[in-house]
PDB file of C-alpha atoms in Angstrom:
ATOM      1  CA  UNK A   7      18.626 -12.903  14.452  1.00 55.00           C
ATOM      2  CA  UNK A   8      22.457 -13.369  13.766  1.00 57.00           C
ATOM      3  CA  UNK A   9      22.406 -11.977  10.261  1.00 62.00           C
ATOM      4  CA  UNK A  10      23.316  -8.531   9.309  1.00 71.00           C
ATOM      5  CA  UNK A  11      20.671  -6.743  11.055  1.00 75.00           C
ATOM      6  CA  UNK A  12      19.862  -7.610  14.575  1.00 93.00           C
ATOM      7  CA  UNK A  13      16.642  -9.023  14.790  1.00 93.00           C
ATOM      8  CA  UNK A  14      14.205 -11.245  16.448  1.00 94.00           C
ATOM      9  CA  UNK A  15      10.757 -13.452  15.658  1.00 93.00           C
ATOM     10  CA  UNK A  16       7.246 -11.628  16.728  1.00 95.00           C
ATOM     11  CA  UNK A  17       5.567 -13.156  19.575  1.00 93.00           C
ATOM     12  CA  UNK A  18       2.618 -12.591  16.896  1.00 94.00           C
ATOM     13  CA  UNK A  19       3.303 -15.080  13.857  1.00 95.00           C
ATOM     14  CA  UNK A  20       7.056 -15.265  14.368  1.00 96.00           C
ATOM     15  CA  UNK A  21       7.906 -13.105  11.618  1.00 97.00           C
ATOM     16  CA  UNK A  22      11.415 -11.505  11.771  1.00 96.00           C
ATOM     17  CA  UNK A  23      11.419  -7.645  13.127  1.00 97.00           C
ATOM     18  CA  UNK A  24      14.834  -5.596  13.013  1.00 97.00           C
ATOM     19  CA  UNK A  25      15.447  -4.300  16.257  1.00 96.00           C
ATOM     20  CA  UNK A  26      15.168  -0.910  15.293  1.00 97.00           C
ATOM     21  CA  UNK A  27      11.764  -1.437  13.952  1.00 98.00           C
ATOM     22  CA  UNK A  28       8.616  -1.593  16.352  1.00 97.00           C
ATOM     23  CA  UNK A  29       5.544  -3.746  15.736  1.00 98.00           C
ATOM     24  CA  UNK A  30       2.878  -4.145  18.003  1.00 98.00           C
ATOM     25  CA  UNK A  31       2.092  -7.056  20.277  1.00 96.00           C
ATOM     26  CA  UNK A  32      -1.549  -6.915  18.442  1.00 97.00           C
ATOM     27  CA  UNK A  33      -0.273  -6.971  15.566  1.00 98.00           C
ATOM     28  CA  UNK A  34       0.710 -10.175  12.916  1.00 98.00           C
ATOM     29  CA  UNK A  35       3.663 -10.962  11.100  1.00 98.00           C
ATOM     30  CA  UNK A  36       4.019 -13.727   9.734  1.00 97.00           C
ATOM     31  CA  UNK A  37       6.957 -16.460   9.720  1.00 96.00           C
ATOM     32  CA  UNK A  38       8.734 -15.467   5.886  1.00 97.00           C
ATOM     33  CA  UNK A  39       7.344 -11.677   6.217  1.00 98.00           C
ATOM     34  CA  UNK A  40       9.693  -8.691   7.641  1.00 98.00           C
ATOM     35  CA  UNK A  41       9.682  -5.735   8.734  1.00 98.00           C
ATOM     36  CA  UNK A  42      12.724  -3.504   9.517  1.00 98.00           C
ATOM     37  CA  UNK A  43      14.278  -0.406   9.417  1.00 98.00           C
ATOM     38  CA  UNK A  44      12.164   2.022  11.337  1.00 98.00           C
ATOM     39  CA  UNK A  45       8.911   0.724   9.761  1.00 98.00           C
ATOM     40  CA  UNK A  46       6.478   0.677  12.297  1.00 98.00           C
ATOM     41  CA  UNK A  47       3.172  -2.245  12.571  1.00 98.00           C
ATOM     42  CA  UNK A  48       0.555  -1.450  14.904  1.00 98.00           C
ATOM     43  CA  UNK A  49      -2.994  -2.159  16.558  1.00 98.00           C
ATOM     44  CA  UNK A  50      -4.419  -5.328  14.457  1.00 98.00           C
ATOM     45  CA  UNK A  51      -2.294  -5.031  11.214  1.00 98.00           C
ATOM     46  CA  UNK A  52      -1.233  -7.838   9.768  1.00 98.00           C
ATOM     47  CA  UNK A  53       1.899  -8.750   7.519  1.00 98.00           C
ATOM     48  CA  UNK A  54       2.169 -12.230   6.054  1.00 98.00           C
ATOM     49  CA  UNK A  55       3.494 -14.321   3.466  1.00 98.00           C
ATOM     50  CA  UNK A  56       6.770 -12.888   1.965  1.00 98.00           C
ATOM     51  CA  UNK A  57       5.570  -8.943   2.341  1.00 98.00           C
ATOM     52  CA  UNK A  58       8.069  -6.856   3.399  1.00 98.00           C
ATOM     53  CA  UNK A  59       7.680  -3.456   5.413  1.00 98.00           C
ATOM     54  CA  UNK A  60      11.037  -1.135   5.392  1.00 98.00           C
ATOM     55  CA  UNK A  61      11.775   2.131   6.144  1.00 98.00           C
ATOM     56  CA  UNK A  62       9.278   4.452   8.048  1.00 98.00           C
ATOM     57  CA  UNK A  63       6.843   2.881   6.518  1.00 98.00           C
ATOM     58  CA  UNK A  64       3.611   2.725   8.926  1.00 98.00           C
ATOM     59  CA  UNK A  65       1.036  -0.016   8.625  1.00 98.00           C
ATOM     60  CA  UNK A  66      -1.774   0.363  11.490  1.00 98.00           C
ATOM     61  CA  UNK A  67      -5.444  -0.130  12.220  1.00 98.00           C
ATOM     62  CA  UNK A  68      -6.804  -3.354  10.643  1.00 98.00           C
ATOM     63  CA  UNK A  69      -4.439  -3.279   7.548  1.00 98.00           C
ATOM     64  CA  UNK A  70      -3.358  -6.587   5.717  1.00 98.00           C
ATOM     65  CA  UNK A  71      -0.262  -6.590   3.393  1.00 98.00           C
ATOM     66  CA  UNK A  72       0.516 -10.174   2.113  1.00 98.00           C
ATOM     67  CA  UNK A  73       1.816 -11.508  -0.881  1.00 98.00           C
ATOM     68  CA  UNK A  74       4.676 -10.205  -2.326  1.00 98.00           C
ATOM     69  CA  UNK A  75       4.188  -6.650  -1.146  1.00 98.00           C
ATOM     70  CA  UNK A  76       6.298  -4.083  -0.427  1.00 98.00           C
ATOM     71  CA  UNK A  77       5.535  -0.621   1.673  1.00 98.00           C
ATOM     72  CA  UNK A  78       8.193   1.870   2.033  1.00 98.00           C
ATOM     73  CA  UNK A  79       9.930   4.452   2.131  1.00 98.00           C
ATOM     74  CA  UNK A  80       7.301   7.089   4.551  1.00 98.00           C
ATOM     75  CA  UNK A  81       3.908   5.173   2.896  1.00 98.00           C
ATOM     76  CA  UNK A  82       1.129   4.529   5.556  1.00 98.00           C
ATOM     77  CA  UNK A  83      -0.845   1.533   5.005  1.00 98.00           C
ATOM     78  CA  UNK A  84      -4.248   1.838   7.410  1.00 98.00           C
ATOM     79  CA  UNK A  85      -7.804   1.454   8.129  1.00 98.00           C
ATOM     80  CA  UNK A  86      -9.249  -1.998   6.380  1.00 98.00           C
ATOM     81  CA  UNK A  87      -6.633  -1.269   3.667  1.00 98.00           C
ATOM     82  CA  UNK A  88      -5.272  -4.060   1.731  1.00 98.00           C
ATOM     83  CA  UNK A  89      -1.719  -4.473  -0.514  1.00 99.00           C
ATOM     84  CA  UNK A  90      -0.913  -7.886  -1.981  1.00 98.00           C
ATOM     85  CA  UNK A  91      -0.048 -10.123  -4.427  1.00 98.00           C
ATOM     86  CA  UNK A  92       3.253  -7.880  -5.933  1.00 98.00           C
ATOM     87  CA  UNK A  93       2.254  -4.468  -5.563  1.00 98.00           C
ATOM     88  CA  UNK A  94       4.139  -1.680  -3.925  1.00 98.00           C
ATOM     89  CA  UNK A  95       3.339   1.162  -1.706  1.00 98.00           C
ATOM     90  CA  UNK A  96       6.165   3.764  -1.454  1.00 98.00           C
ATOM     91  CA  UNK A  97       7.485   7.440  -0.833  1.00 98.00           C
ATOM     92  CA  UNK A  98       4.681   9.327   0.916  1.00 98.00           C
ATOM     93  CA  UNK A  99       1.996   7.193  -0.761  1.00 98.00           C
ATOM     94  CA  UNK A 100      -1.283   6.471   1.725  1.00 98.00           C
ATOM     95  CA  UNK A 101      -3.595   3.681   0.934  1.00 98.00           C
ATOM     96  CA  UNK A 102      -6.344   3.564   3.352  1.00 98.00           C
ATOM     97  CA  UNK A 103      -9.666   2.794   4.776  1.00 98.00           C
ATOM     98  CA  UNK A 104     -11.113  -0.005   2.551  1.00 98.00           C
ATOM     99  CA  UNK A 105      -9.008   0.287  -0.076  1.00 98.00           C
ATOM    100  CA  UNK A 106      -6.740  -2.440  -2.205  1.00 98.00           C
ATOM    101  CA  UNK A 107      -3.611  -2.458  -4.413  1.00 98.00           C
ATOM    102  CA  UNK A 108      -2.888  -5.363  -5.357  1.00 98.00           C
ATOM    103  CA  UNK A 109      -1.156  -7.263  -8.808  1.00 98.00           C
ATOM    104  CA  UNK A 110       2.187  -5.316  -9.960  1.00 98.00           C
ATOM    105  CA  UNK A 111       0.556  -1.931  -9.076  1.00 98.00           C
ATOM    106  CA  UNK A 112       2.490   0.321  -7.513  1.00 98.00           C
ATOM    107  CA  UNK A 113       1.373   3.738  -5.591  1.00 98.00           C
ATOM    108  CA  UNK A 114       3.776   6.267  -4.872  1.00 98.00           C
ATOM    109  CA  UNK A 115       4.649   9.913  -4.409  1.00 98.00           C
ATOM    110  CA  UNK A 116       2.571  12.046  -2.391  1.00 98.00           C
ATOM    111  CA  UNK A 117      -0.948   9.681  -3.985  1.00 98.00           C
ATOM    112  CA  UNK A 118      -3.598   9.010  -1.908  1.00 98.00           C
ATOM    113  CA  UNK A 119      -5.771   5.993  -2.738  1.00 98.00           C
ATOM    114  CA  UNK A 120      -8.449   5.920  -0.211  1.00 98.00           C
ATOM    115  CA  UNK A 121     -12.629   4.776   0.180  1.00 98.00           C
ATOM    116  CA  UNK A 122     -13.410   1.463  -1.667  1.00 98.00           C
ATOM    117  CA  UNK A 123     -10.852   1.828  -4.771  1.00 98.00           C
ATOM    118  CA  UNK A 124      -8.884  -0.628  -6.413  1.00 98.00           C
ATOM    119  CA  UNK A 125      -6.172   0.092  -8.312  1.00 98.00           C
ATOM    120  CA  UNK A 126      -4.300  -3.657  -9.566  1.00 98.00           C
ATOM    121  CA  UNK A 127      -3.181  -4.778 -12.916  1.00 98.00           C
ATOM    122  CA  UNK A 128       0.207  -3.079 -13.319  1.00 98.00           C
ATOM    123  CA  UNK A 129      -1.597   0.094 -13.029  1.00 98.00           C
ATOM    124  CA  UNK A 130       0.300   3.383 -11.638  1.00 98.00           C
ATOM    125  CA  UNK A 131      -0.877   6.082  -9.346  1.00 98.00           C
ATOM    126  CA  UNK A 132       1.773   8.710  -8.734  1.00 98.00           C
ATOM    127  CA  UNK A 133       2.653  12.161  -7.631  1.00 98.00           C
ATOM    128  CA  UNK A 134      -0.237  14.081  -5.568  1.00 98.00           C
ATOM    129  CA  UNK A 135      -2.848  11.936  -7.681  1.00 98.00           C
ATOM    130  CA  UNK A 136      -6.245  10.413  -6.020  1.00 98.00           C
ATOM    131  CA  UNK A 137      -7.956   7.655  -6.501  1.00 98.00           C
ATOM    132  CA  UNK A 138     -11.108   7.334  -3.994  1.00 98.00           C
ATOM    133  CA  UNK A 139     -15.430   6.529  -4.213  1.00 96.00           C
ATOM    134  CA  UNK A 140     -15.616   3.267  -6.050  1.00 97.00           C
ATOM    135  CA  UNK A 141     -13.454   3.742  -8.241  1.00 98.00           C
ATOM    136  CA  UNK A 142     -11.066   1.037 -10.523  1.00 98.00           C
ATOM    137  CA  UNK A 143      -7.873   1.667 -12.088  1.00 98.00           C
ATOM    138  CA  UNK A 144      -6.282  -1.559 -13.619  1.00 98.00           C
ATOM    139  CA  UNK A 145      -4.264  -2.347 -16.698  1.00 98.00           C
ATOM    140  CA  UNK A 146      -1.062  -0.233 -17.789  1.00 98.00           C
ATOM    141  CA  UNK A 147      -3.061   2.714 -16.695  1.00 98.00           C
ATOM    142  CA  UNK A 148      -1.380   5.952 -15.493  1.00 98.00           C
ATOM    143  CA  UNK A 149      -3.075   8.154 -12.576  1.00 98.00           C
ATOM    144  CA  UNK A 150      -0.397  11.240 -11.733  1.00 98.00           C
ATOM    145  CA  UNK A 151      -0.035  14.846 -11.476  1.00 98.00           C
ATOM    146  CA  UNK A 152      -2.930  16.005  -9.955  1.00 98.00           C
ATOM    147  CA  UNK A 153      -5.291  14.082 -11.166  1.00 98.00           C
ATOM    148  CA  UNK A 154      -8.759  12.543  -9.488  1.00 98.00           C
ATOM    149  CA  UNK A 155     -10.457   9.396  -9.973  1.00 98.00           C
ATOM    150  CA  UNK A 156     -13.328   9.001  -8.214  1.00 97.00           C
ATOM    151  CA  UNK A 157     -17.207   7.771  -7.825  1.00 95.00           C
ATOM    152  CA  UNK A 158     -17.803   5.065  -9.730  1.00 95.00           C
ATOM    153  CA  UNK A 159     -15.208   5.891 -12.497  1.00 96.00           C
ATOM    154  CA  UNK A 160     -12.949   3.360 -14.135  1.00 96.00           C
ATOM    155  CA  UNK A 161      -9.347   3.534 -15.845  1.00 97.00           C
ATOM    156  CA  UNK A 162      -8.334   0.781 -17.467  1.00 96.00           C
ATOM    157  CA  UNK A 163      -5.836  -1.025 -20.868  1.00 95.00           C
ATOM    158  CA  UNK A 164      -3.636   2.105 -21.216  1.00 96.00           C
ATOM    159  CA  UNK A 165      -5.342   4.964 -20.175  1.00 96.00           C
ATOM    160  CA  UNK A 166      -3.442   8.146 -18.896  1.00 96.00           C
ATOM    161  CA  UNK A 167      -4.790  10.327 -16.619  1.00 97.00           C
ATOM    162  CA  UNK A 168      -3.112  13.352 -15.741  1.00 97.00           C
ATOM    163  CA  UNK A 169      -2.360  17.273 -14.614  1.00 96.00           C
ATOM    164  CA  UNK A 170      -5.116  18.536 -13.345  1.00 96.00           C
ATOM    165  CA  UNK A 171      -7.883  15.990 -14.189  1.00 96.00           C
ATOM    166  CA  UNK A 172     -11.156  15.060 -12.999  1.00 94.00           C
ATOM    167  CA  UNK A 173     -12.144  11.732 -13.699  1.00 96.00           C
ATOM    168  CA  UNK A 174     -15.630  10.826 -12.078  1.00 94.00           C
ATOM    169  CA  UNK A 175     -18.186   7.936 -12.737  1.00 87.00           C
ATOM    170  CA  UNK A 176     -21.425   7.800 -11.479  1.00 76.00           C
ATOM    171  CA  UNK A 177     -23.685   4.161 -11.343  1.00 53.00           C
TER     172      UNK A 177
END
């Protein structure tokens, strides 16, 4: 409120919004999380613990990001989507409907990580690369270019996926 950015507490939580972000009445922030810039929080998203939301960074629908994360830059954040612990969510990165990032994993570029997937570890999706289905990528591994991982496939320890590959699993 009196530091460098004007701010105030959410009636939600009492986190700290700048006043030239918006959050939604709905939504939660929490009392060390904070969201400024021109990030925006809507319908029943939640932000808690020490997450941060900066930017234009959009987190909407039933979205939780808690922890230590961090979603920037233009990344949207929605449906029953989930980023915690430390990851990061940045640049034009989307995580969304029941998706989770979560660990030291960060998603950014133009990727898309989307259906039930889980990428966590200090894993790395990137550029226009997918990750959707079931699918896992953990570890040091490397999704980018514009690569796929999908169904029921996993990337894990070190593996690099990338250009124009098609990475699909199948229970």
């Amino acid at each position: 409120g009196k530091g460098p950015v004007s701010a105030y507490q959410h009636v939600n939580g009492g986190g700290w919004i700048a006043n030239t972000a918006t959050v939604a009445d709905t939504a939660c922030i929490g009392p060390n999380a904070k969201v400024y810039g021109n990030a925006m929080v809507s319908d029943n998203a939640m932000v808690s613990d020490n997450a941060r939301v900066s930017g234009d960074a959009r987190v909407f629908d039933n979205a939780r990001v808690y922890g230590n994360a961090m979603v920037s830059g233009n990344a949207q954040v929605s449906g029953d989507a989930r980023v915690y612990c430390d990851a990061w969510v940045f640049d034009n990165a989307r995580v969304y409907c029941d998706a989770k990032v979560y660990g030291d994993a960060r998603v950014y570029g133009n990727a898309l990580v989307s259906g039930n997937a889980d990428v966590f570890g200090s894993a790395k999706v990137f550029d226009n690369a997918r990750v959707f289905g079931d699918a896992l990528v953990s570890g040091y591994a490397r999704v980018y270019g514009n690569a796929k991982v999908y169904g029921n496939a996993r990337v894990s320890d070190s593996a690099i996926v990338y250009g124009d590959a098609w990475v699909f699993g199948n229970a």
